[in-house]
Amino acid sequence: MPKEIITAIDVGTTKICVLVGAVTHDSLGKLALRFLGSGVTKSRGIRRGVVMDVPEVTAAIGEVIEIAEREAGLRITSAYVGIAGSHIATTNSKGISPIDSYHGVTGADMHRALEGAQAVSLPESREMIHVIARSWQVDEQDGIQQPLGMSGHRLEVDAHIVTGTTMAINNLAQCVLAHGIDIDELVLEPLASGEAVLTPEERQMGVIMADIGGGTTDLALFRGNGLWHTEVLDMGGNHLTNDVAMGLRAPFEVAEELKLRYGHLQPQKIAEDEQVWATVFGDRSERTFSRRFISQILEARAEEVCEIIQKRTQASGYGHLVPAGIVLTGGSSQLSGVVELSRRVFGMPVRIGYPSENVPIQGLRRELQLPAYATSVGLLIWGLHEDARAIHRPLSNLREDNAWVDRLRGWLRNLLPG
Ligand SMILES: Nc1ncnc2c1ncn2[C@@H]1O[C@H](COP(=O)(O)OP(=O)(O)OP(=O)(O)O)[C@@H](O)[C@H]1O
Ligand SMILES: [Mg+2]
């Protein structure tokens, strides 16, 4: 069983969000969460998804924790914490184990195979965040999702290994641990977002999830229910705002407001003479801007973002294996015209992923059901399904006696003051 209370902490480039839920069951008896409370604040001390200023981020997290605790009416003692940033790297690795038992593959065999897959040499400056079984092979039979009990002689796992720099992991962990909050697990943000916005059918068929936030774009490619590729790109909505600010010679805040209010990715749909207004600090009056010009600036950068997503997924070698297309989420997926633009660039089905459809959370507040909260909501679901995941991703099954997880946990604990 998961814990009774699950907390998610999403430290984004533009906002920090804490969500708290209580584990319960739905009317069909399936595990679910009852939403208890949340806290959201504007980020500070984060650049491109990475902690740049530990005291600032620690203070900001403290504020949101307090808001969420007050609303939920409890003390938060542990949390699932999202991690992203371009320091994230992934690699695939194989591990092998003999199948000893007369009864077929056992948990111990799977453990051994995964341990073998983990035996990749990492530089001193890197730590493993996840080791996820993508698929299993028993003798000649490959593409197996759950090998438990299968008979054969040789078990092989194809694993996806996610690593991050020790420094980035360390800094983020410290900002949470400083509040006396244990880290249940550091979760790669695209994996969390995937939990919140993808359907089981999409994961089975093959799909790309792109969470376009403020400072990063998080990619994950799923197929056959497994994770095939993940990547965190150093670009997001802030780049669009910066371009608008440069193009209009206006401050970032003004450009952000214009983007949120009037932003559109199809300039041809905007009347040539449509003007919009904003007050520029220092100016006596409002200034007018051409909405079509703003739209042209946004379109150019959004096209580039989509092209990079496409290039990166093609470079992964699996970009052609996604009949379910691409699901966009994150705050920047809310720009008008994003579906039309990305369909044109990708040439495949595109939809916007909302963390509200089919999520196992009762009473989730409406304003949290927006794409910007995909990661936060996904972290809660990740925590809820920790046990269920053991069936699909055997690593979590083996977590408790897993040396590397103990090492990471111990090392995180050592960071606690005193
Ligand atoms: N309605 C909207 N239209 C256009 N852009 C939007 C809208 N709402 C939010 N955004 C943009 O989304 C971005 C923030 O998205 P999100 O909250 O997902 O990012 P984050 O989680 O804080 O950052 P990251 O995940 O990149 O570290 C900002 O650039 C913001 O301008
Ligand atoms: Mg985010």
XYZ file of C-alpha atoms and ligand atoms in Angstrom:
450
model
C 0.000 0.000 0.000
C 1.195 3.550 -0.643
C 1.418 5.950 2.275
C -1.795 7.493 3.567
C -0.829 11.012 2.561
C 0.986 11.807 -0.664
C 2.663 15.129 -1.356
C 4.053 16.427 -4.652
C 6.584 19.233 -4.965
C 7.108 20.623 -8.471
C 9.872 23.208 -8.568
C 9.406 24.818 -11.979
C 11.149 27.728 -13.648
C 8.108 29.973 -13.372
C 6.127 28.513 -10.473
C 6.584 26.239 -7.479
C 3.625 24.019 -6.714
C 2.872 21.719 -3.784
C -0.120 19.349 -3.862
C -1.357 17.120 -1.050
C -3.739 14.169 -1.360
C -5.052 11.425 0.897
C -5.090 7.861 -0.376
C -8.588 6.445 -0.717
C -10.572 4.198 -3.060
C -12.983 5.084 -5.836
C -16.453 3.590 -6.246
C -14.970 0.581 -8.058
C -12.561 -0.079 -5.216
C -9.542 1.154 -7.157
C -6.826 3.205 -5.456
C -7.453 6.934 -5.740
C -6.590 10.211 -4.047
C -8.748 12.736 -2.281
C -7.362 16.202 -2.911
C -6.563 17.946 0.376
C -4.726 21.138 -0.434
C -2.233 23.006 -2.575
C 0.189 25.894 -2.565
C 1.510 27.763 -5.592
C 3.945 30.655 -5.785
C 6.039 32.393 -8.397
C 9.485 30.796 -8.650
C 12.677 32.495 -7.684
C 16.215 31.216 -7.776
C 15.485 28.705 -10.584
C 16.936 28.883 -14.073
C 15.931 26.488 -16.824
C 14.538 24.042 -14.319
C 17.660 24.003 -12.138
C 18.224 25.459 -8.651
C 20.647 28.375 -8.968
C 20.134 29.952 -5.547
C 19.616 27.490 -2.702
C 18.504 29.974 0.013
C 15.979 31.647 -2.342
C 14.468 28.375 -3.509
C 14.429 26.987 0.048
C 12.508 30.051 1.213
C 10.053 29.870 -1.693
C 9.424 26.159 -1.081
C 8.886 26.958 2.611
C 6.166 29.457 1.709
C 4.241 27.051 -0.513
C 4.620 24.213 1.962
C 3.058 26.405 4.609
C 0.127 27.370 2.382
C -0.488 23.733 1.413
C -0.190 22.514 5.026
C -2.672 25.099 6.215
C -5.180 24.161 3.540
C -4.718 20.415 4.018
C -4.739 20.785 7.801
C -1.678 18.583 8.337
C 2.121 18.563 8.528
C 3.921 17.434 5.402
C 6.624 14.925 6.308
C 7.669 13.533 2.931
C 7.196 14.308 -0.737
C 7.695 13.179 -4.311
C 9.873 15.838 -5.901
C 10.130 16.529 -9.637
C 13.520 16.978 -11.232
C 14.390 18.387 -14.673
C 17.036 20.487 -16.392
C 19.494 19.916 -19.205
C 21.886 18.141 -16.807
C 19.615 15.102 -17.138
C 21.079 12.404 -19.339
C 19.751 8.997 -20.264
C 21.238 5.844 -21.557
C 19.974 2.367 -22.299
C 21.581 -0.688 -20.880
C 21.069 -4.450 -20.761
C 21.322 -6.841 -17.846
C 21.205 -10.623 -17.758
C 20.331 -13.223 -15.177
C 20.042 -17.016 -15.316
C 16.571 -18.331 -14.459
C 17.308 -20.774 -11.648
C 13.922 -21.684 -10.414
C 11.841 -24.585 -11.571
C 8.869 -22.203 -11.210
C 10.140 -19.755 -13.803
C 11.267 -16.143 -13.478
C 11.286 -14.859 -9.890
C 11.596 -11.358 -8.446
C 15.152 -12.238 -7.493
C 16.031 -13.025 -11.130
C 14.579 -9.687 -12.196
C 16.529 -7.980 -9.440
C 19.766 -9.567 -10.644
C 19.120 -8.600 -14.267
C 18.361 -5.001 -13.279
C 21.455 -4.858 -11.130
C 23.445 -5.961 -14.113
C 21.858 -3.194 -16.204
C 22.825 -0.650 -13.545
C 26.452 -1.597 -13.756
C 27.288 1.193 -16.166
C 30.191 3.359 -15.171
C 29.138 6.875 -14.276
C 31.468 9.798 -13.863
C 31.975 10.960 -10.259
C 29.812 13.987 -10.885
C 26.665 11.971 -11.816
C 24.036 10.028 -9.907
C 21.338 7.651 -11.091
C 17.779 8.904 -10.694
C 15.812 6.054 -12.272
C 16.524 2.646 -13.673
C 13.407 1.607 -15.532
C 12.832 -1.735 -17.199
C 11.687 -1.042 -20.765
C 11.139 -4.638 -21.739
C 12.284 -8.150 -20.922
C 13.461 -11.117 -22.901
C 13.204 -14.754 -21.835
C 15.439 -16.952 -24.004
C 14.449 -16.084 -27.603
C 11.174 -14.370 -26.707
C 11.572 -10.580 -26.564
C 9.220 -7.628 -25.970
C 7.886 -9.046 -22.690
C 6.389 -6.509 -20.287
C 5.998 -8.776 -17.256
C 8.230 -11.842 -17.153
C 7.324 -13.085 -13.634
C 6.662 -16.815 -13.666
C 7.768 -17.369 -17.266
C 9.867 -20.441 -17.788
C 13.202 -20.451 -19.561
C 16.926 -20.392 -18.925
C 18.013 -16.824 -19.473
C 16.365 -13.525 -18.517
C 17.477 -10.288 -20.108
C 16.277 -6.772 -19.307
C 16.429 -3.756 -21.556
C 16.626 -0.825 -19.124
C 16.434 2.936 -19.429
C 18.811 4.710 -17.062
C 18.235 8.323 -16.097
C 21.064 10.266 -14.476
C 21.609 13.835 -13.329
C 24.567 15.805 -12.072
C 25.251 15.307 -8.378
C 25.330 19.047 -7.909
C 21.884 19.726 -9.411
C 20.320 16.787 -7.523
C 22.060 17.824 -4.341
C 20.926 21.445 -4.528
C 17.298 20.556 -5.212
C 17.231 17.938 -2.444
C 18.726 20.367 0.025
C 15.963 22.941 -0.587
C 13.345 20.317 0.370
C 15.222 18.524 3.158
C 15.889 21.851 4.860
C 12.188 21.885 5.832
C 12.417 18.517 7.547
C 10.636 16.911 4.592
C 11.900 13.506 3.478
C 12.167 12.779 -0.217
C 10.091 9.712 -1.113
C 11.544 9.797 -4.587
C 13.040 12.197 -7.076
C 10.941 11.795 -10.211
C 11.971 12.895 -13.662
C 9.402 15.539 -14.633
C 8.455 14.160 -18.060
C 7.624 10.840 -16.387
C 5.380 12.622 -13.909
C 3.637 14.656 -16.625
C 3.093 11.450 -18.599
C 1.241 9.949 -15.620
C -1.163 12.886 -15.636
C -1.959 13.404 -19.309
C -1.512 10.177 -21.276
C -4.083 7.444 -21.756
C -3.104 3.769 -21.379
C -3.952 3.301 -25.078
C -1.525 6.032 -26.124
C 1.262 4.540 -24.007
C 0.590 1.171 -25.550
C 0.459 2.361 -29.180
C 3.412 4.751 -28.978
C 3.259 8.437 -28.127
C 5.476 11.444 -27.518
C 4.684 13.622 -24.489
C 6.132 17.137 -24.628
C 5.710 19.324 -21.533
C 6.590 22.834 -22.690
C 7.041 24.859 -19.516
C 8.680 28.196 -18.852
C 12.354 27.230 -18.934
C 12.406 23.648 -20.137
C 10.677 21.317 -22.546
C 10.436 17.831 -21.131
C 10.123 14.942 -23.568
C 9.130 11.350 -22.999
C 8.437 8.673 -25.587
C 6.309 5.710 -24.516
C 5.537 2.561 -26.454
C 4.234 -0.871 -25.536
C 3.519 0.596 -22.103
C 7.236 1.175 -21.567
C 9.412 4.251 -21.544
C 11.675 4.347 -24.581
C 13.231 7.767 -24.421
C 13.355 10.839 -22.182
C 15.067 14.157 -22.583
C 14.944 17.615 -21.017
C 15.526 20.478 -23.451
C 16.726 23.897 -22.429
C 13.885 25.940 -23.918
C 10.344 26.960 -23.082
C 7.818 29.768 -22.859
C 10.373 32.226 -21.475
C 12.141 32.126 -24.842
C 8.917 33.174 -26.559
C 8.449 36.015 -24.091
C 12.068 37.122 -24.510
C 11.647 37.289 -28.275
C 8.515 39.412 -27.886
C 10.342 41.689 -25.429
C 13.223 42.141 -27.875
C 10.946 42.607 -30.880
C 8.839 45.256 -29.140
C 11.681 46.773 -27.101
C 9.550 46.265 -24.044
C 10.376 44.809 -20.617
C 9.952 41.058 -20.054
C 6.900 41.540 -17.795
C 5.089 43.564 -20.458
C 5.930 41.012 -23.131
C 4.708 38.199 -20.844
C 1.409 39.981 -20.254
C 0.941 40.610 -23.967
C 1.750 36.979 -24.746
C -0.706 35.645 -22.162
C -3.501 38.009 -23.172
C -3.148 38.282 -26.933
C -0.640 35.621 -27.946
C -1.564 33.585 -31.023
C 0.521 31.275 -33.169
C -1.317 31.917 -36.431
C -0.573 35.496 -37.516
C -2.610 35.042 -40.702
C -5.710 34.797 -38.495
C -5.062 38.188 -36.895
C -6.297 41.317 -38.669
C -3.393 43.330 -40.005
C -4.478 46.490 -38.231
C -5.405 44.994 -34.840
C -3.705 46.929 -32.064
C -3.232 45.892 -28.434
C -2.273 47.965 -25.413
C 0.065 47.615 -22.487
C 1.491 49.952 -19.898
C 5.268 50.077 -20.069
C 6.884 51.021 -16.781
C 8.445 54.451 -17.063
C 6.168 55.517 -19.921
C 3.465 57.992 -19.044
C 0.771 56.314 -21.045
C -0.058 52.995 -22.566
C 1.739 51.920 -25.687
C 0.047 50.206 -28.597
C 1.471 47.215 -30.403
C 0.515 45.321 -33.521
C -1.054 42.029 -32.459
C -0.111 40.438 -35.777
C 3.541 41.395 -35.267
C 3.508 39.796 -31.788
C 1.937 36.732 -33.319
C 4.628 36.560 -36.027
C 7.354 36.658 -33.383
C 5.667 33.900 -31.361
C 5.041 31.759 -34.418
C 8.692 31.874 -35.470
C 9.977 30.715 -32.082
C 7.213 28.156 -31.521
C 8.031 26.638 -34.904
C 11.655 26.357 -33.869
C 10.691 24.703 -30.563
C 8.554 22.148 -32.437
C 11.336 21.513 -34.960
C 13.812 20.853 -32.152
C 11.349 18.475 -30.454
C 10.992 16.666 -33.766
C 14.756 16.496 -34.361
C 15.425 15.204 -30.865
C 12.772 12.512 -31.053
C 14.082 11.443 -34.453
C 17.606 11.367 -33.052
C 16.387 8.994 -30.336
C 15.823 6.455 -33.089
C 12.199 5.851 -32.088
C 10.510 8.937 -33.523
C 8.762 6.877 -36.187
C 7.215 4.476 -33.650
C 4.475 6.767 -32.346
C 1.144 6.181 -34.109
C -0.680 7.966 -31.275
C 1.233 11.125 -32.199
C 2.209 13.811 -29.780
C 0.561 15.107 -26.613
C 1.519 18.646 -25.667
C 1.205 19.887 -22.127
C 2.842 22.438 -19.787
C 1.874 26.117 -19.545
C 3.070 26.974 -23.037
C 0.740 24.438 -24.650
C -2.050 26.874 -23.791
C -1.064 29.352 -26.498
C -3.836 29.774 -29.063
C -3.087 28.032 -32.328
C -0.532 25.619 -30.855
C -2.325 22.516 -32.132
C -2.534 23.821 -35.713
C 1.105 24.925 -35.735
C 2.449 21.710 -34.263
C 0.342 19.475 -36.541
C 1.866 21.297 -39.491
C 5.439 20.879 -38.197
C 5.139 17.303 -36.884
C 2.825 15.954 -39.551
C 1.177 13.683 -36.979
C -1.815 13.775 -34.609
C -1.478 16.384 -31.839
C -3.622 17.015 -28.806
C -3.293 19.083 -25.636
C -2.976 17.046 -22.463
C -4.989 18.284 -19.469
C -4.301 16.768 -16.051
C -8.017 16.391 -15.461
C -9.205 13.643 -17.770
C -9.222 10.259 -16.068
C -6.908 11.285 -13.221
C -7.598 9.255 -10.070
C -7.935 12.381 -7.914
C -11.229 13.367 -6.327
C -11.931 17.045 -5.795
C -8.905 18.395 -7.673
C -9.375 22.140 -7.801
C -10.352 23.508 -11.225
C -7.414 25.851 -11.634
C -5.066 22.906 -11.123
C -6.627 21.049 -14.032
C -4.602 23.098 -16.522
C -1.615 21.859 -18.578
C 0.767 23.964 -16.439
C 0.033 21.566 -13.543
C 0.626 18.332 -15.472
C 3.895 17.638 -13.630
C 2.506 18.483 -10.167
C -0.595 16.326 -10.626
C 1.523 13.586 -12.216
C 3.829 13.501 -9.186
C 0.833 12.759 -6.952
C -0.277 9.950 -9.246
C 3.282 8.618 -9.364
C 3.223 8.385 -5.571
C -0.201 6.737 -5.574
C 0.832 4.078 -8.065
C 4.197 3.328 -6.598
C 3.096 -0.202 -5.735
C 1.183 -0.806 -8.936
C 4.241 0.292 -10.874
C 6.144 -2.545 -9.271
C 4.166 -4.832 -11.536
C 5.018 -2.942 -14.706
C 8.398 -1.591 -13.711
C 9.952 -4.191 -11.516
C 12.602 -1.872 -10.174
C 10.220 -0.353 -7.661
C 9.370 -3.874 -6.561
C 12.967 -4.310 -5.639
C 13.437 -0.850 -4.356
C 13.661 -1.603 -0.673
C 16.616 -3.899 -0.927
C 18.161 -2.091 -3.808
C 21.664 -0.908 -3.080
C 21.684 2.142 -5.283
C 18.421 3.475 -3.934
C 19.704 3.004 -0.389
C 22.852 4.795 -1.362
C 20.897 7.706 -2.823
C 18.560 7.844 0.157
C 21.411 7.669 2.651
C 23.261 10.315 0.802
C 20.202 12.577 0.734
C 19.685 12.038 4.454
C 23.275 13.062 5.106
C 22.460 16.443 3.681
C 20.079 17.146 6.524
C 21.433 19.790 8.814
C 22.551 18.374 12.172
N -2.460 30.876 -21.488
C -1.178 30.869 -21.808
N -0.759 31.210 -23.046
C 0.534 31.201 -23.373
N 1.530 30.859 -22.547
C 1.185 30.504 -21.313
C -0.167 30.487 -20.864
N -0.187 30.099 -19.577
C 1.106 29.878 -19.235
N 1.927 30.133 -20.267
C 3.394 30.054 -20.305
O 3.765 28.819 -19.754
C 5.039 28.935 -19.126
C 4.954 28.328 -17.749
O 4.587 26.981 -17.878
P 4.722 25.963 -16.664
O 3.969 26.482 -15.502
O 4.369 24.630 -17.202
O 6.297 26.077 -16.399
P 7.164 25.668 -15.133
O 6.744 24.328 -14.679
O 7.158 26.744 -14.117
O 8.615 25.641 -15.756
P 9.571 24.464 -16.226
O 8.779 23.200 -16.193
O 9.967 24.859 -17.597
O 10.709 24.495 -15.277
C 5.378 30.417 -19.084
O 6.342 30.708 -20.072
C 4.051 31.084 -19.421
O 4.236 32.271 -20.141
Mg 7.220 22.384 -15.226
